[in-house]
Amino acid sequence: MPTNLSTLDSSQIQDHLKSHSLKIGVVGIGRIGLPTALCFAKAGFETIGIDINEKLVNMVNSGNYPLKDEPEFDKIFENVIENKKFRAETNIEKVVPNCDIVLLSLPTPMNNQNIPDYTALLTVGKSLNGLLSNGQIVIVESTVEPGFIENELLKSIEGPEKNLISGTDFHLAVCPETANPGEIMHDFKKLPRLVGSIDEKIRPIVSDLYTNVFGVELIPMPNCKTANAVKLTTNVFREINIGFINELSLLFEKLGIDTYTVIEAAKSKYNFQPHYPGPGVGGPCLPVNAYQYLNSSKKIDENFLKIVQDARKINEFMPQHVIDLLADAFSETANSLENSTIAILGISYKPNVHDVQIAPSETIIKLLKEKNLNLKIFDPYFISETVFGYKTENTISDAINNSDATIIVTGHKEFEELNLQIFTDSMKKPIIIDCTGKINPNDAKAKGIIFKGIGRG
Ligand SMILES: NC(=O)c1ccc[n+]([C@@H]2O[C@H](COP(=O)([O-])OP(=O)(O)OC[C@H]3O[C@@H](n4cnc5c(N)ncnc54)[C@H](O)[C@@H]3O)[C@@H](O)[C@H]2O)c1
């Protein structure tokens, strides 16, 4: 029988936390859920990860781990496998009835009309209806729009007949995850967390649990929707600022002003926060979070959050701008873009991760493909894999040898301080389009390279 923590006094709760005598279920063991589950297990709690991906479950149980691009993840994985506090399962029915705490780290993507898709959370919510009983606490870590927990998820767990009552049979809370891919283990130990709940009495219990596991500051929120609004605001703030700097870059290119010089000098003003131009904004968070806010606001008024709509439009236009820069560069040569071979360096949506979700590279590749160009792709995080229908190259030289132009899309650390000589040695009449700001235009031009960069006036 699970422990009903809400009926205990604070010293009894502390006893459970100190002795780690609570069983934790984590539903969804992907990029966020698996490291989270391992942290609970490392702290000493018996933890079971639940995922519909059987291959992933088998992989994890056999001691093999995904997320090779996450620094420090190997250490915690090996430590937890040794202490035998963690295992993974596919069958939610078998696990949840015995858990005291159930974390939901399920995907919240959007569909092809940019409408948030909460199917995973609602499906699991519905199945929890038959599995919860004695006041277990369900904590949603997934990113959702404000009001989704109160208006939709709560109802799916309570069931249409309300055979489960929130606050008695179970408790619902949120603790939105704010870690950055590529820095997850670091962020888990450093970033404060937000806690909101449907019934207030559960909030300090969730706070104490997370303090026990992560040792970070917990910020109490008045309710779930405010906690979810904070999470969206931090990400959409970035989306808007990147949209602003991208649009400025389009202007500065016309005015002959270098965007990076402007940003560097603007940083001297104490309240300026630098954001950098790029080929668009991708990943499972920023673009989705913008559409989550837009989904919320349009239910009230289509004209709300125009600034978010505009930022999205600019950021979604940037891949086309990359193609325009490429066409411009070709127009400065005797060569024709038609039938040319283009090398693409970097396809991840952000530097140093193995992840192409909503990556601007996908749109860039699609636009190049529409022009029937030959493409060679190199990404140090995707060696010899098939991505977007192309087999990736093994080395940077394989990609640029005999290519007519190179587009540097993602600023991976492996592309820091690229020796420009490799381009002049391997390409016929080198053209470089830099989306990352890593290449100094003057150095490239001094080498006889035809250079275009986003925001380089
Ligand atoms: N990746 C990030 O950068 C990041 C950062 C902060 C917050 N978040 C949020 O965290 C949540 C999870 O994101 P993620 O990146 O870990 O996603 P992910 O796709 O890496 O992992 C989700 C996992 O859930 C599993 N799953 C899907 N449906 C299921 C079901 N019905 N039952 C059991 N398992 C199911 C999938 O198989 C997958 O392994 C999302 O809401 C996301 O927005 C993500």
Tab-separated table of N, CA and C and ligand atoms in Angstrom, residues 26-35 50-54 56 67 70 89-90 92 104-109 118-121 123-124 127 140-144 176-182 184 231 235 283-285 288-289 292 349-350 355 357, ligand 1:
chain	number	residue	atom	x	y	z
A	26	VAL	N	8.832	7.015	-12.446
A	26	VAL	CA	9.026	8.134	-13.385
A	26	VAL	C	8.496	7.693	-14.743
A	27	VAL	N	7.408	8.306	-15.199
A	27	VAL	CA	6.802	7.902	-16.471
A	27	VAL	C	7.388	8.773	-17.582
A	28	GLY	N	8.071	8.120	-18.535
A	28	GLY	CA	8.792	8.836	-19.598
A	28	GLY	C	10.248	8.964	-19.188
A	29	ILE	N	11.109	8.100	-19.761
A	29	ILE	CA	12.537	8.176	-19.382
A	29	ILE	C	13.380	8.594	-20.591
A	30	GLY	N	13.031	9.761	-21.125
A	30	GLY	CA	13.781	10.324	-22.251
A	30	GLY	C	14.877	11.250	-21.753
A	31	ARG	N	15.130	12.286	-22.528
A	31	ARG	CA	16.226	13.233	-22.262
A	31	ARG	C	16.137	13.799	-20.836
A	32	ILE	N	14.926	14.069	-20.359
A	32	ILE	CA	14.764	14.649	-19.023
A	32	ILE	C	14.438	13.578	-17.979
A	33	GLY	N	13.530	12.656	-18.330
A	33	GLY	CA	13.034	11.682	-17.343
A	33	GLY	C	14.098	10.717	-16.848
A	34	LEU	N	14.969	10.258	-17.741
A	34	LEU	CA	15.969	9.274	-17.309
A	34	LEU	C	16.977	9.880	-16.328
A	35	PRO	N	17.599	11.037	-16.668
A	35	PRO	CA	18.504	11.626	-15.664
A	35	PRO	C	17.786	11.939	-14.345
A	50	ILE	N	9.330	4.195	-16.283
A	50	ILE	CA	8.305	3.527	-17.096
A	50	ILE	C	8.292	4.205	-18.460
A	51	ASP	N	8.393	3.417	-19.508
A	51	ASP	CA	8.409	4.013	-20.851
A	51	ASP	C	7.795	3.037	-21.848
A	52	ILE	N	7.068	3.594	-22.828
A	52	ILE	CA	6.468	2.716	-23.846
A	52	ILE	C	7.510	2.244	-24.859
A	53	ASN	N	8.677	2.853	-24.841
A	53	ASN	CA	9.733	2.469	-25.781
A	53	ASN	C	10.486	1.248	-25.221
A	54	GLU	N	10.080	0.075	-25.718
A	54	GLU	CA	10.609	-1.184	-25.186
A	54	GLU	C	12.128	-1.289	-25.399
A	56	LEU	N	14.287	1.123	-25.534
A	56	LEU	CA	14.968	1.974	-24.544
A	56	LEU	C	14.996	1.286	-23.177
A	67	LEU	N	21.989	9.087	-24.260
A	67	LEU	CA	22.433	10.424	-23.834
A	67	LEU	C	23.960	10.517	-23.677
A	70	GLU	N	25.522	13.920	-22.974
A	70	GLU	CA	25.303	14.638	-21.700
A	70	GLU	C	26.500	14.464	-20.780
A	89	GLU	N	10.724	-0.274	-16.772
A	89	GLU	CA	9.595	-1.172	-17.088
A	89	GLU	C	8.781	-0.564	-18.219
A	90	THR	N	8.060	-1.405	-18.936
A	90	THR	CA	7.136	-0.849	-19.938
A	90	THR	C	5.704	-0.811	-19.411
A	92	ILE	N	2.972	0.213	-17.077
A	92	ILE	CA	2.604	1.215	-16.052
A	92	ILE	C	1.680	0.600	-14.977
A	104	LEU	N	5.778	12.654	-13.937
A	104	LEU	CA	5.470	12.541	-15.362
A	104	LEU	C	6.457	13.407	-16.145
A	105	SER	N	7.271	12.740	-16.947
A	105	SER	CA	8.237	13.467	-17.778
A	105	SER	C	7.976	13.087	-19.232
A	106	LEU	N	6.753	13.317	-19.626
A	106	LEU	CA	6.280	12.869	-20.945
A	106	LEU	C	6.448	13.968	-21.982
A	107	PRO	N	6.553	13.587	-23.262
A	107	PRO	CA	6.775	14.610	-24.290
A	107	PRO	C	5.534	15.488	-24.486
A	108	THR	N	5.769	16.760	-24.776
A	108	THR	CA	4.671	17.692	-25.062
A	108	THR	C	5.027	18.429	-26.360
A	109	PRO	N	4.999	17.707	-27.485
A	109	PRO	CA	5.383	18.342	-28.755
A	109	PRO	C	4.229	19.166	-29.338
A	118	TYR	N	-0.868	17.262	-26.328
A	118	TYR	CA	-0.723	16.747	-24.958
A	118	TYR	C	-1.198	15.303	-24.844
A	119	THR	N	-1.209	14.584	-25.985
A	119	THR	CA	-1.753	13.223	-25.985
A	119	THR	C	-1.072	12.329	-24.950
A	120	ALA	N	0.265	12.393	-24.871
A	120	ALA	CA	0.971	11.473	-23.958
A	120	ALA	C	0.522	11.715	-22.516
A	121	LEU	N	0.463	12.983	-22.109
A	121	LEU	CA	0.055	13.277	-20.729
A	121	LEU	C	-1.391	12.861	-20.475
A	123	THR	N	-3.157	10.568	-22.087
A	123	THR	CA	-3.289	9.104	-22.119
A	123	THR	C	-2.837	8.512	-20.792
A	124	VAL	N	-1.697	8.994	-20.316
A	124	VAL	CA	-1.185	8.472	-19.039
A	124	VAL	C	-2.120	8.914	-17.905
A	127	SER	N	-4.920	6.571	-17.725
A	127	SER	CA	-4.600	5.257	-17.151
A	127	SER	C	-4.315	5.369	-15.646
A	140	VAL	N	4.025	16.667	-12.242
A	140	VAL	CA	4.241	16.838	-13.684
A	140	VAL	C	5.491	17.690	-13.897
A	141	GLU	N	6.480	17.099	-14.548
A	141	GLU	CA	7.702	17.854	-14.880
A	141	GLU	C	7.645	18.386	-16.307
A	142	SER	N	6.774	17.811	-17.128
A	142	SER	CA	6.667	18.225	-18.533
A	142	SER	C	6.295	19.703	-18.629
A	143	THR	N	6.647	20.300	-19.771
A	143	THR	CA	6.308	21.705	-20.008
A	143	THR	C	4.925	21.782	-20.648
A	144	VAL	N	4.027	22.495	-19.999
A	144	VAL	CA	2.654	22.627	-20.536
A	144	VAL	C	2.213	24.080	-20.427
A	176	PRO	N	8.083	22.083	-12.996
A	176	PRO	CA	8.567	22.118	-14.389
A	176	PRO	C	10.088	22.032	-14.466
A	177	GLU	N	10.541	21.219	-15.401
A	177	GLU	CA	11.984	21.022	-15.579
A	177	GLU	C	12.548	22.159	-16.426
A	178	THR	N	13.663	22.727	-15.972
A	178	THR	CA	14.233	23.854	-16.724
A	178	THR	C	15.651	23.570	-17.215
A	179	ALA	N	16.112	22.323	-17.077
A	179	ALA	CA	17.503	22.014	-17.464
A	179	ALA	C	17.690	22.135	-18.972
A	180	ASN	N	18.926	22.449	-19.346
A	180	ASN	CA	19.300	22.620	-20.758
A	180	ASN	C	19.967	21.354	-21.277
A	181	PRO	N	19.528	20.810	-22.416
A	181	PRO	CA	20.245	19.662	-22.975
A	181	PRO	C	21.726	19.982	-23.150
A	182	GLY	N	22.561	19.010	-22.860
A	182	GLY	CA	24.005	19.229	-22.933
A	182	GLY	C	24.572	19.717	-21.605
A	184	ILE	N	22.480	19.041	-18.577
A	184	ILE	CA	21.404	18.611	-17.679
A	184	ILE	C	21.910	18.290	-16.272
A	231	LYS	N	7.895	28.935	-16.371
A	231	LYS	CA	8.730	28.095	-17.253
A	231	LYS	C	8.625	28.587	-18.709
A	235	ASN	N	11.649	30.700	-21.488
A	235	ASN	CA	12.014	30.232	-22.835
A	235	ASN	C	11.517	31.170	-23.928
A	283	GLY	N	14.621	22.779	-31.558
A	283	GLY	CA	14.640	21.986	-30.327
A	283	GLY	C	13.251	21.692	-29.817
A	284	PRO	N	13.188	20.857	-28.783
A	284	PRO	CA	11.872	20.463	-28.273
A	284	PRO	C	11.240	21.532	-27.386
A	285	CYS	N	11.976	22.618	-27.095
A	285	CYS	CA	11.445	23.583	-26.120
A	285	CYS	C	11.019	24.915	-26.741
A	288	VAL	N	8.231	25.234	-29.444
A	288	VAL	CA	6.996	24.632	-28.916
A	288	VAL	C	6.408	25.530	-27.830
A	289	ASN	N	7.281	26.037	-26.967
A	289	ASN	CA	6.803	26.877	-25.865
A	289	ASN	C	6.142	28.160	-26.388
A	292	GLN	N	2.841	27.135	-27.382
A	292	GLN	CA	1.992	26.841	-26.216
A	292	GLN	C	1.377	28.142	-25.684
A	349	TYR	N	20.059	21.010	-33.510
A	349	TYR	CA	19.362	22.296	-33.378
A	349	TYR	C	20.150	23.281	-32.533
A	350	LYS	N	21.097	22.755	-31.724
A	350	LYS	CA	21.957	23.649	-30.952
A	350	LYS	C	23.315	22.986	-30.791
A	355	ASP	N	20.825	16.003	-31.326
A	355	ASP	CA	19.372	16.216	-31.311
A	355	ASP	C	18.991	17.098	-32.503
A	357	GLN	N	15.583	17.700	-33.276
A	357	GLN	CA	14.153	18.024	-33.200
A	357	GLN	C	13.916	19.476	-33.606
B	1	LIG	N1	14.684	18.108	-23.675
B	1	LIG	C1	14.704	19.315	-23.111
B	1	LIG	O1	15.512	20.147	-23.437
B	1	LIG	C2	13.730	19.700	-22.045
B	1	LIG	C3	14.103	20.628	-21.076
B	1	LIG	C4	13.191	20.989	-20.106
B	1	LIG	C5	11.906	20.455	-20.160
B	1	LIG	N2	11.563	19.571	-21.129
B	1	LIG	C6	10.215	19.031	-21.137
B	1	LIG	O2	10.258	17.745	-20.526
B	1	LIG	C7	9.293	16.890	-21.142
B	1	LIG	C8	9.982	15.634	-21.627
B	1	LIG	O3	10.900	16.022	-22.631
B	1	LIG	P1	12.075	15.074	-23.121
B	1	LIG	O4	12.982	15.940	-23.912
B	1	LIG	O5	12.626	14.270	-22.005
B	1	LIG	O6	11.264	14.122	-24.115
B	1	LIG	P2	11.781	12.772	-24.754
B	1	LIG	O7	11.023	12.620	-26.005
B	1	LIG	O8	13.271	12.715	-24.762
B	1	LIG	O9	11.290	11.656	-23.705
B	1	LIG	C9	9.955	11.346	-23.490
B	1	LIG	C10	9.843	9.853	-23.208
B	1	LIG	O10	8.470	9.562	-22.925
B	1	LIG	C11	8.160	8.322	-23.515
B	1	LIG	N3	6.713	8.213	-23.701
B	1	LIG	C12	5.925	8.803	-24.632
B	1	LIG	N4	4.628	8.478	-24.443
B	1	LIG	C13	4.605	7.661	-23.354
B	1	LIG	C14	3.562	7.007	-22.647
B	1	LIG	N5	2.290	7.121	-23.039
B	1	LIG	N6	3.890	6.250	-21.579
B	1	LIG	C15	5.193	6.120	-21.174
B	1	LIG	N7	6.221	6.727	-21.812
B	1	LIG	C16	5.924	7.492	-22.865
B	1	LIG	C17	8.919	8.306	-24.819
B	1	LIG	O11	9.102	6.983	-25.290
B	1	LIG	C18	10.238	8.990	-24.398
B	1	LIG	O12	11.221	8.041	-24.005
B	1	LIG	C19	8.626	17.727	-22.259
B	1	LIG	O13	7.462	18.328	-21.766
B	1	LIG	C20	9.661	18.790	-22.532
B	1	LIG	O14	9.085	19.966	-23.057
B	1	LIG	C21	12.458	19.158	-22.056
